[in-house]
Structures are given as structure tokens and as C-alpha cells.
Amino acid sequence: MTTASAQHMDHNRLDPEKILRRLPVGERERFVHEYRSALDAAHEVWRYRQLQEVLHLWNLRAVAYGQADFEQRAREAATGQQGEFVPAEQAFPGWAGGAR
């Protein structure tokens, strides 16, 4: 994959219109609010990364919401039920058990 094609894929993934379409209806207003706030802030050159972060995080949320078992997993997390659990040491080889 060339650098140009990788950048194109990243741009498509972070396209606010595409993110909005992938979100559940109940999350769209919050996304638009956060997007507009970050867009306004991006007028200051040093705050441009904030816009990128908002788009990145909402893209991740859209991916999560798109999972067939999202509602079930969200309920399990909210109630403390143990769903599918993978220890950090197994999920992240070399994990030392603390924030870095």
C-alpha cells in the first residue's frame, strides 16, 4: 500500500459525514455538537489536532456501535457481568500490569 492510498483510507474513515451515517440515531446529535466544537477550535492552528482526535474517537465509537453484540456487551459492562474476558497479559504480550 502506498502512502497516498493509506492517507486516502484514513481520510475516508475520518470523514464526518460517513461517521455520522454509521452512528445510531441517538448518538448523532452528540457527535455533531462535539464535531462543531472541535471544528471551531481548529481555527487556532495549535488546536487542529483536537479535531482529528474527535473524528478518530467517534470513528471508533461508530465501529463499536456497528457490532452486532454491542448492546449486550454494553449492558454487561454497565452491570459488572462478566462477558468474554481476556486478561491484559494475554491480549497485550509484554504487558507489565500498569499504565505506561
mmCIF file of N, CA and C in Angstrom:
data_model
loop_
_atom_site.group_PDB
_atom_site.id
_atom_site.type_symbol
_atom_site.label_atom_id
_atom_site.label_comp_id
_atom_site.label_asym_id
_atom_site.label_seq_id
_atom_site.Cartn_x
_atom_site.Cartn_y
_atom_site.Cartn_z
ATOM 1 N N MET A 1 0.847 -1.163 0.000
ATOM 2 C CA MET A 1 0.000 0.000 0.000
ATOM 3 C C MET A 1 0.897 1.231 0.000
ATOM 4 N N THR A 2 0.582 2.165 -0.861
ATOM 5 C CA THR A 2 1.366 3.384 -0.932
ATOM 6 C C THR A 2 0.935 4.344 0.166
ATOM 7 N N THR A 3 1.784 5.315 0.421
ATOM 8 C CA THR A 3 1.455 6.317 1.429
ATOM 9 C C THR A 3 0.193 7.064 1.034
ATOM 10 N N ALA A 4 0.064 7.386 -0.250
ATOM 11 C CA ALA A 4 -1.116 8.107 -0.720
ATOM 12 C C ALA A 4 -2.392 7.301 -0.505
ATOM 13 N N SER A 5 -2.351 6.002 -0.787
ATOM 14 C CA SER A 5 -3.557 5.199 -0.601
ATOM 15 C C SER A 5 -3.872 5.033 0.885
ATOM 16 N N ALA A 6 -2.846 4.947 1.741
ATOM 17 C CA ALA A 6 -3.077 4.856 3.185
ATOM 18 C C ALA A 6 -3.715 6.144 3.700
ATOM 19 N N GLN A 7 -3.241 7.294 3.215
ATOM 20 C CA GLN A 7 -3.822 8.565 3.625
ATOM 21 C C GLN A 7 -5.261 8.680 3.139
ATOM 22 N N HIS A 8 -5.543 8.179 1.943
ATOM 23 C CA HIS A 8 -6.895 8.222 1.407
ATOM 24 C C HIS A 8 -7.829 7.370 2.267
ATOM 25 N N MET A 9 -7.374 6.175 2.664
ATOM 26 C CA MET A 9 -8.192 5.307 3.518
ATOM 27 C C MET A 9 -8.456 5.985 4.855
ATOM 28 N N ASP A 10 -7.435 6.638 5.434
ATOM 29 C CA ASP A 10 -7.594 7.318 6.707
ATOM 30 C C ASP A 10 -8.587 8.458 6.566
ATOM 31 N N HIS A 11 -8.493 9.204 5.470
ATOM 32 C CA HIS A 11 -9.407 10.318 5.235
ATOM 33 C C HIS A 11 -10.842 9.812 5.128
ATOM 34 N N ASN A 12 -11.064 8.731 4.418
ATOM 35 C CA ASN A 12 -12.411 8.168 4.296
ATOM 36 C C ASN A 12 -12.953 7.722 5.642
ATOM 37 N N ARG A 13 -12.101 7.121 6.442
ATOM 38 C CA ARG A 13 -12.506 6.614 7.749
ATOM 39 C C ARG A 13 -12.878 7.756 8.688
ATOM 40 N N LEU A 14 -12.242 8.911 8.531
ATOM 41 C CA LEU A 14 -12.473 10.051 9.418
ATOM 42 C C LEU A 14 -13.372 11.107 8.796
ATOM 43 N N ASP A 15 -14.055 10.776 7.728
ATOM 44 C CA ASP A 15 -14.985 11.691 7.083
ATOM 45 C C ASP A 15 -16.187 11.872 8.015
ATOM 46 N N PRO A 16 -16.439 13.108 8.481
ATOM 47 C CA PRO A 16 -17.519 13.303 9.454
ATOM 48 C C PRO A 16 -18.886 12.868 8.937
ATOM 49 N N GLU A 17 -19.150 13.052 7.662
ATOM 50 C CA GLU A 17 -20.441 12.631 7.108
ATOM 51 C C GLU A 17 -20.598 11.115 7.172
ATOM 52 N N LYS A 18 -19.514 10.399 6.882
ATOM 53 C CA LYS A 18 -19.568 8.935 6.932
ATOM 54 C C LYS A 18 -19.693 8.436 8.364
ATOM 55 N N ILE A 19 -19.005 9.091 9.278
ATOM 56 C CA ILE A 19 -19.125 8.725 10.697
ATOM 57 C C ILE A 19 -20.565 8.939 11.147
ATOM 58 N N LEU A 20 -21.125 10.086 10.810
ATOM 59 C CA LEU A 20 -22.494 10.407 11.206
ATOM 60 C C LEU A 20 -23.477 9.353 10.711
ATOM 61 N N ARG A 21 -23.331 8.929 9.478
ATOM 62 C CA ARG A 21 -24.243 7.926 8.915
ATOM 63 C C ARG A 21 -24.134 6.577 9.612
ATOM 64 N N ARG A 22 -22.943 6.260 10.139
ATOM 65 C CA ARG A 22 -22.739 4.959 10.779
ATOM 66 C C ARG A 22 -23.187 4.940 12.235
ATOM 67 N N LEU A 23 -23.439 6.101 12.806
ATOM 68 C CA LEU A 23 -23.825 6.173 14.221
ATOM 69 C C LEU A 23 -25.309 5.894 14.399
ATOM 70 N N PRO A 24 -25.669 5.335 15.568
ATOM 71 C CA PRO A 24 -27.094 5.202 15.883
ATOM 72 C C PRO A 24 -27.717 6.596 15.987
ATOM 73 N N VAL A 25 -28.985 6.696 15.671
ATOM 74 C CA VAL A 25 -29.683 7.981 15.684
ATOM 75 C C VAL A 25 -29.498 8.704 17.014
ATOM 76 N N GLY A 26 -29.533 7.977 18.108
ATOM 77 C CA GLY A 26 -29.421 8.582 19.429
ATOM 78 C C GLY A 26 -28.069 9.194 19.749
ATOM 79 N N GLU A 27 -27.060 8.891 18.968
ATOM 80 C CA GLU A 27 -25.712 9.417 19.214
ATOM 81 C C GLU A 27 -25.347 10.549 18.252
ATOM 82 N N ARG A 28 -26.141 10.759 17.248
ATOM 83 C CA ARG A 28 -25.779 11.714 16.198
ATOM 84 C C ARG A 28 -25.708 13.158 16.680
ATOM 85 N N GLU A 29 -26.652 13.574 17.507
ATOM 86 C CA GLU A 29 -26.651 14.957 17.991
ATOM 87 C C GLU A 29 -25.392 15.246 18.813
ATOM 88 N N ARG A 30 -25.004 14.296 19.653
ATOM 89 C CA ARG A 30 -23.796 14.476 20.473
ATOM 90 C C ARG A 30 -22.557 14.561 19.589
ATOM 91 N N PHE A 31 -22.500 13.702 18.554
ATOM 92 C CA PHE A 31 -21.374 13.752 17.618
ATOM 93 C C PHE A 31 -21.301 15.120 16.942
ATOM 94 N N VAL A 32 -22.424 15.600 16.420
ATOM 95 C CA VAL A 32 -22.440 16.887 15.707
ATOM 96 C C VAL A 32 -21.991 18.006 16.640
ATOM 97 N N HIS A 33 -22.460 17.972 17.887
ATOM 98 C CA HIS A 33 -22.056 19.005 18.858
ATOM 99 C C HIS A 33 -20.542 18.975 19.087
ATOM 100 N N GLU A 34 -19.996 17.789 19.357
ATOM 101 C CA GLU A 34 -18.550 17.676 19.607
ATOM 102 C C GLU A 34 -17.741 18.018 18.354
ATOM 103 N N TYR A 35 -18.233 17.613 17.201
ATOM 104 C CA TYR A 35 -17.546 17.919 15.940
ATOM 105 C C TYR A 35 -17.498 19.427 15.703
ATOM 106 N N ARG A 36 -18.632 20.089 15.884
ATOM 107 C CA ARG A 36 -18.664 21.549 15.655
ATOM 108 C C ARG A 36 -17.778 22.282 16.648
ATOM 109 N N SER A 37 -17.755 21.841 17.885
ATOM 110 C CA SER A 37 -16.877 22.469 18.887
ATOM 111 C C SER A 37 -15.412 22.316 18.495
ATOM 112 N N ALA A 38 -15.048 21.116 18.073
ATOM 113 C CA ALA A 38 -13.662 20.876 17.668
ATOM 114 C C ALA A 38 -13.327 21.632 16.389
ATOM 115 N N LEU A 39 -14.289 21.728 15.481
ATOM 116 C CA LEU A 39 -14.076 22.468 14.243
ATOM 117 C C LEU A 39 -13.848 23.940 14.536
ATOM 118 N N ASP A 40 -14.639 24.506 15.438
ATOM 119 C CA ASP A 40 -14.441 25.903 15.834
ATOM 120 C C ASP A 40 -13.066 26.098 16.456
ATOM 121 N N ALA A 41 -12.675 25.164 17.301
ATOM 122 C CA ALA A 41 -11.366 25.260 17.960
ATOM 123 C C ALA A 41 -10.231 25.134 16.953
ATOM 124 N N ALA A 42 -10.455 24.390 15.883
ATOM 125 C CA ALA A 42 -9.398 24.146 14.889
ATOM 126 C C ALA A 42 -9.011 25.402 14.121
ATOM 127 N N HIS A 43 -9.764 26.473 14.281
ATOM 128 C CA HIS A 43 -9.359 27.730 13.650
ATOM 129 C C HIS A 43 -8.040 28.222 14.233
ATOM 130 N N GLU A 44 -7.777 27.799 15.455
ATOM 131 C CA GLU A 44 -6.477 28.057 16.061
ATOM 132 C C GLU A 44 -5.576 26.911 15.622
ATOM 133 N N VAL A 45 -4.532 27.222 14.910
ATOM 134 C CA VAL A 45 -3.666 26.200 14.318
ATOM 135 C C VAL A 45 -3.206 25.180 15.353
ATOM 136 N N TRP A 46 -2.872 25.629 16.530
ATOM 137 C CA TRP A 46 -2.337 24.737 17.556
ATOM 138 C C TRP A 46 -3.392 23.790 18.111
ATOM 139 N N ARG A 47 -4.690 24.011 17.767
ATOM 140 C CA ARG A 47 -5.757 23.127 18.259
ATOM 141 C C ARG A 47 -6.318 22.219 17.170
ATOM 142 N N TYR A 48 -5.679 22.184 16.016
ATOM 143 C CA TYR A 48 -6.148 21.354 14.911
ATOM 144 C C TYR A 48 -6.215 19.884 15.298
ATOM 145 N N ARG A 49 -5.263 19.433 16.073
ATOM 146 C CA ARG A 49 -5.242 18.021 16.477
ATOM 147 C C ARG A 49 -6.490 17.625 17.267
ATOM 148 N N GLN A 50 -7.110 18.563 17.953
ATOM 149 C CA GLN A 50 -8.340 18.280 18.688
ATOM 150 C C GLN A 50 -9.426 17.790 17.730
ATOM 151 N N LEU A 51 -9.528 18.401 16.567
ATOM 152 C CA LEU A 51 -10.496 17.961 15.563
ATOM 153 C C LEU A 51 -10.186 16.545 15.102
ATOM 154 N N GLN A 52 -8.915 16.265 14.857
ATOM 155 C CA GLN A 52 -8.522 14.919 14.447
ATOM 156 C C GLN A 52 -8.872 13.898 15.531
ATOM 157 N N GLU A 53 -8.638 14.255 16.790
ATOM 158 C CA GLU A 53 -8.951 13.350 17.898
ATOM 159 C C GLU A 53 -10.445 13.060 17.996
ATOM 160 N N VAL A 54 -11.259 14.109 17.857
ATOM 161 C CA VAL A 54 -12.713 13.926 17.918
ATOM 162 C C VAL A 54 -13.165 12.982 16.816
ATOM 163 N N LEU A 55 -12.675 13.188 15.602
ATOM 164 C CA LEU A 55 -13.064 12.315 14.493
ATOM 165 C C LEU A 55 -12.575 10.889 14.724
ATOM 166 N N HIS A 56 -11.379 10.751 15.227
ATOM 167 C CA HIS A 56 -10.835 9.413 15.489
ATOM 168 C C HIS A 56 -11.676 8.675 16.539
ATOM 169 N N LEU A 57 -11.974 9.347 17.646
ATOM 170 C CA LEU A 57 -12.749 8.711 18.712
ATOM 171 C C LEU A 57 -14.169 8.361 18.259
ATOM 172 N N TRP A 58 -14.800 9.259 17.513
ATOM 173 C CA TRP A 58 -16.150 8.967 17.036
ATOM 174 C C TRP A 58 -16.139 7.874 15.975
ATOM 175 N N ASN A 59 -15.077 7.777 15.212
ATOM 176 C CA ASN A 59 -14.970 6.664 14.267
ATOM 177 C C ASN A 59 -14.911 5.347 15.038
ATOM 178 N N LEU A 60 -14.134 5.309 16.106
ATOM 179 C CA LEU A 60 -14.054 4.104 16.925
ATOM 180 C C LEU A 60 -15.413 3.772 17.542
ATOM 181 N N ARG A 61 -16.120 4.800 17.992
ATOM 182 C CA ARG A 61 -17.461 4.564 18.543
ATOM 183 C C ARG A 61 -18.395 3.999 17.472
ATOM 184 N N ALA A 62 -18.319 4.544 16.269
ATOM 185 C CA ALA A 62 -19.179 4.059 15.181
ATOM 186 C C ALA A 62 -18.885 2.596 14.884
ATOM 187 N N VAL A 63 -17.608 2.220 14.931
ATOM 188 C CA VAL A 63 -17.237 0.819 14.723
ATOM 189 C C VAL A 63 -17.840 -0.037 15.834
ATOM 190 N N ALA A 64 -17.712 0.419 17.085
ATOM 191 C CA ALA A 64 -18.257 -0.343 18.212
ATOM 192 C C ALA A 64 -19.771 -0.478 18.108
ATOM 193 N N TYR A 65 -20.454 0.635 17.835
ATOM 194 C CA TYR A 65 -21.910 0.588 17.718
ATOM 195 C C TYR A 65 -22.350 -0.341 16.594
ATOM 196 N N GLY A 66 -21.518 -0.494 15.594
ATOM 197 C CA GLY A 66 -21.845 -1.337 14.456
ATOM 198 C C GLY A 66 -21.730 -2.830 14.730
ATOM 199 N N GLN A 67 -21.141 -3.205 15.860
ATOM 200 C CA GLN A 67 -21.000 -4.620 16.202
ATOM 201 C C GLN A 67 -22.360 -5.189 16.611
ATOM 202 N N ALA A 68 -22.673 -6.355 16.115
ATOM 203 C CA ALA A 68 -23.982 -6.973 16.374
ATOM 204 C C ALA A 68 -24.262 -7.153 17.863
ATOM 205 N N ASP A 69 -23.231 -7.428 18.656
ATOM 206 C CA ASP A 69 -23.433 -7.691 20.080
ATOM 207 C C ASP A 69 -23.120 -6.480 20.965
ATOM 208 N N PHE A 70 -23.094 -5.291 20.381
ATOM 209 C CA PHE A 70 -22.728 -4.096 21.149
ATOM 210 C C PHE A 70 -23.654 -3.873 22.346
ATOM 211 N N GLU A 71 -24.951 -3.919 22.128
ATOM 212 C CA GLU A 71 -25.910 -3.659 23.217
ATOM 213 C C GLU A 71 -25.708 -4.629 24.374
ATOM 214 N N GLN A 72 -25.537 -5.895 24.045
ATOM 215 C CA GLN A 72 -25.338 -6.905 25.088
ATOM 216 C C GLN A 72 -24.057 -6.630 25.859
ATOM 217 N N ARG A 73 -22.987 -6.346 25.162
ATOM 218 C CA ARG A 73 -21.713 -6.077 25.840
ATOM 219 C C ARG A 73 -21.781 -4.806 26.681
ATOM 220 N N ALA A 74 -22.485 -3.801 26.199
ATOM 221 C CA ALA A 74 -22.631 -2.558 26.965
ATOM 222 C C ALA A 74 -23.399 -2.825 28.257
ATOM 223 N N ARG A 75 -24.452 -3.636 28.182
ATOM 224 C CA ARG A 75 -25.212 -3.994 29.388
ATOM 225 C C ARG A 75 -24.333 -4.766 30.369
ATOM 226 N N GLU A 76 -23.553 -5.706 29.848
ATOM 227 C CA GLU A 76 -22.665 -6.497 30.707
ATOM 228 C C GLU A 76 -21.644 -5.599 31.399
ATOM 229 N N ALA A 77 -21.101 -4.657 30.664
ATOM 230 C CA ALA A 77 -20.115 -3.750 31.251
ATOM 231 C C ALA A 77 -20.763 -2.850 32.301
ATOM 232 N N ALA A 78 -21.970 -2.374 32.016
ATOM 233 C CA ALA A 78 -22.659 -1.471 32.938
ATOM 234 C C ALA A 78 -23.078 -2.171 34.225
ATOM 235 N N THR A 79 -23.392 -3.455 34.144
ATOM 236 C CA THR A 79 -23.863 -4.180 35.318
ATOM 237 C C THR A 79 -22.766 -4.992 35.991
ATOM 238 N N GLY A 80 -21.584 -4.976 35.427
ATOM 239 C CA GLY A 80 -20.479 -5.721 36.016
ATOM 240 C C GLY A 80 -20.519 -7.201 35.723
ATOM 241 N N GLN A 81 -21.395 -7.608 34.823
ATOM 242 C CA GLN A 81 -21.431 -9.016 34.438
ATOM 243 C C GLN A 81 -20.169 -9.338 33.663
ATOM 244 N N GLN A 82 -19.711 -10.533 33.840
ATOM 245 C CA GLN A 82 -18.528 -10.945 33.115
ATOM 246 C C GLN A 82 -18.944 -11.548 31.792
ATOM 247 N N GLY A 83 -18.675 -10.835 30.748
ATOM 248 C CA GLY A 83 -18.871 -11.378 29.415
ATOM 249 C C GLY A 83 -17.606 -12.122 29.044
ATOM 250 N N GLU A 84 -17.221 -12.023 27.833
ATOM 251 C CA GLU A 84 -15.974 -12.639 27.382
ATOM 252 C C GLU A 84 -14.825 -11.811 27.960
ATOM 253 N N PHE A 85 -13.949 -12.441 28.711
ATOM 254 C CA PHE A 85 -12.866 -11.729 29.379
ATOM 255 C C PHE A 85 -11.534 -12.306 28.928
ATOM 256 N N VAL A 86 -10.635 -11.410 28.561
ATOM 257 C CA VAL A 86 -9.285 -11.811 28.185
ATOM 258 C C VAL A 86 -8.337 -10.986 29.048
ATOM 259 N N PRO A 87 -7.503 -11.640 29.839
ATOM 260 C CA PRO A 87 -6.553 -10.880 30.661
ATOM 261 C C PRO A 87 -5.637 -10.010 29.796
ATOM 262 N N ALA A 88 -5.268 -8.861 30.332
ATOM 263 C CA ALA A 88 -4.403 -7.931 29.593
ATOM 264 C C ALA A 88 -3.105 -8.605 29.159
ATOM 265 N N GLU A 89 -2.568 -9.471 30.018
ATOM 266 C CA GLU A 89 -1.311 -10.151 29.694
ATOM 267 C C GLU A 89 -1.446 -10.998 28.430
ATOM 268 N N GLN A 90 -2.638 -11.532 28.210
ATOM 269 C CA GLN A 90 -2.871 -12.356 27.024
ATOM 270 C C GLN A 90 -3.173 -11.480 25.803
ATOM 271 N N ALA A 91 -3.939 -10.437 26.011
ATOM 272 C CA ALA A 91 -4.318 -9.562 24.903
ATOM 273 C C ALA A 91 -3.146 -8.713 24.417
ATOM 274 N N PHE A 92 -2.258 -8.332 25.345
ATOM 275 C CA PHE A 92 -1.121 -7.465 25.022
ATOM 276 C C PHE A 92 0.167 -8.130 25.488
ATOM 277 N N PRO A 93 0.790 -8.912 24.622
ATOM 278 C CA PRO A 93 2.033 -9.573 25.016
ATOM 279 C C PRO A 93 3.051 -8.548 25.543
ATOM 280 N N GLY A 94 3.659 -8.876 26.645
ATOM 281 C CA GLY A 94 4.639 -7.981 27.249
ATOM 282 C C GLY A 94 4.024 -7.004 28.249
ATOM 283 N N TRP A 95 2.726 -7.086 28.450
ATOM 284 C CA TRP A 95 2.027 -6.210 29.395
ATOM 285 C C TRP A 95 2.603 -6.433 30.795
ATOM 286 N N ALA A 96 2.932 -5.361 31.460
ATOM 287 C CA ALA A 96 3.517 -5.462 32.796
ATOM 288 C C ALA A 96 2.517 -5.171 33.896
ATOM 289 N N GLY A 97 1.246 -4.953 33.522
ATOM 290 C CA GLY A 97 0.221 -4.749 34.531
ATOM 291 C C GLY A 97 0.101 -3.328 35.044
ATOM 292 N N GLY A 98 0.437 -2.364 34.243
ATOM 293 C CA GLY A 98 0.289 -0.983 34.690
ATOM 294 C C GLY A 98 0.245 -0.038 33.522
ATOM 295 N N ALA A 99 -0.222 1.171 33.797
ATOM 296 C CA ALA A 99 -0.263 2.195 32.754
ATOM 297 C C ALA A 99 1.149 2.651 32.451
ATOM 298 N N ARG A 100 1.356 2.973 31.239
ATOM 299 C CA ARG A 100 2.686 3.421 30.822
ATOM 300 C C ARG A 100 2.654 4.864 30.430
#
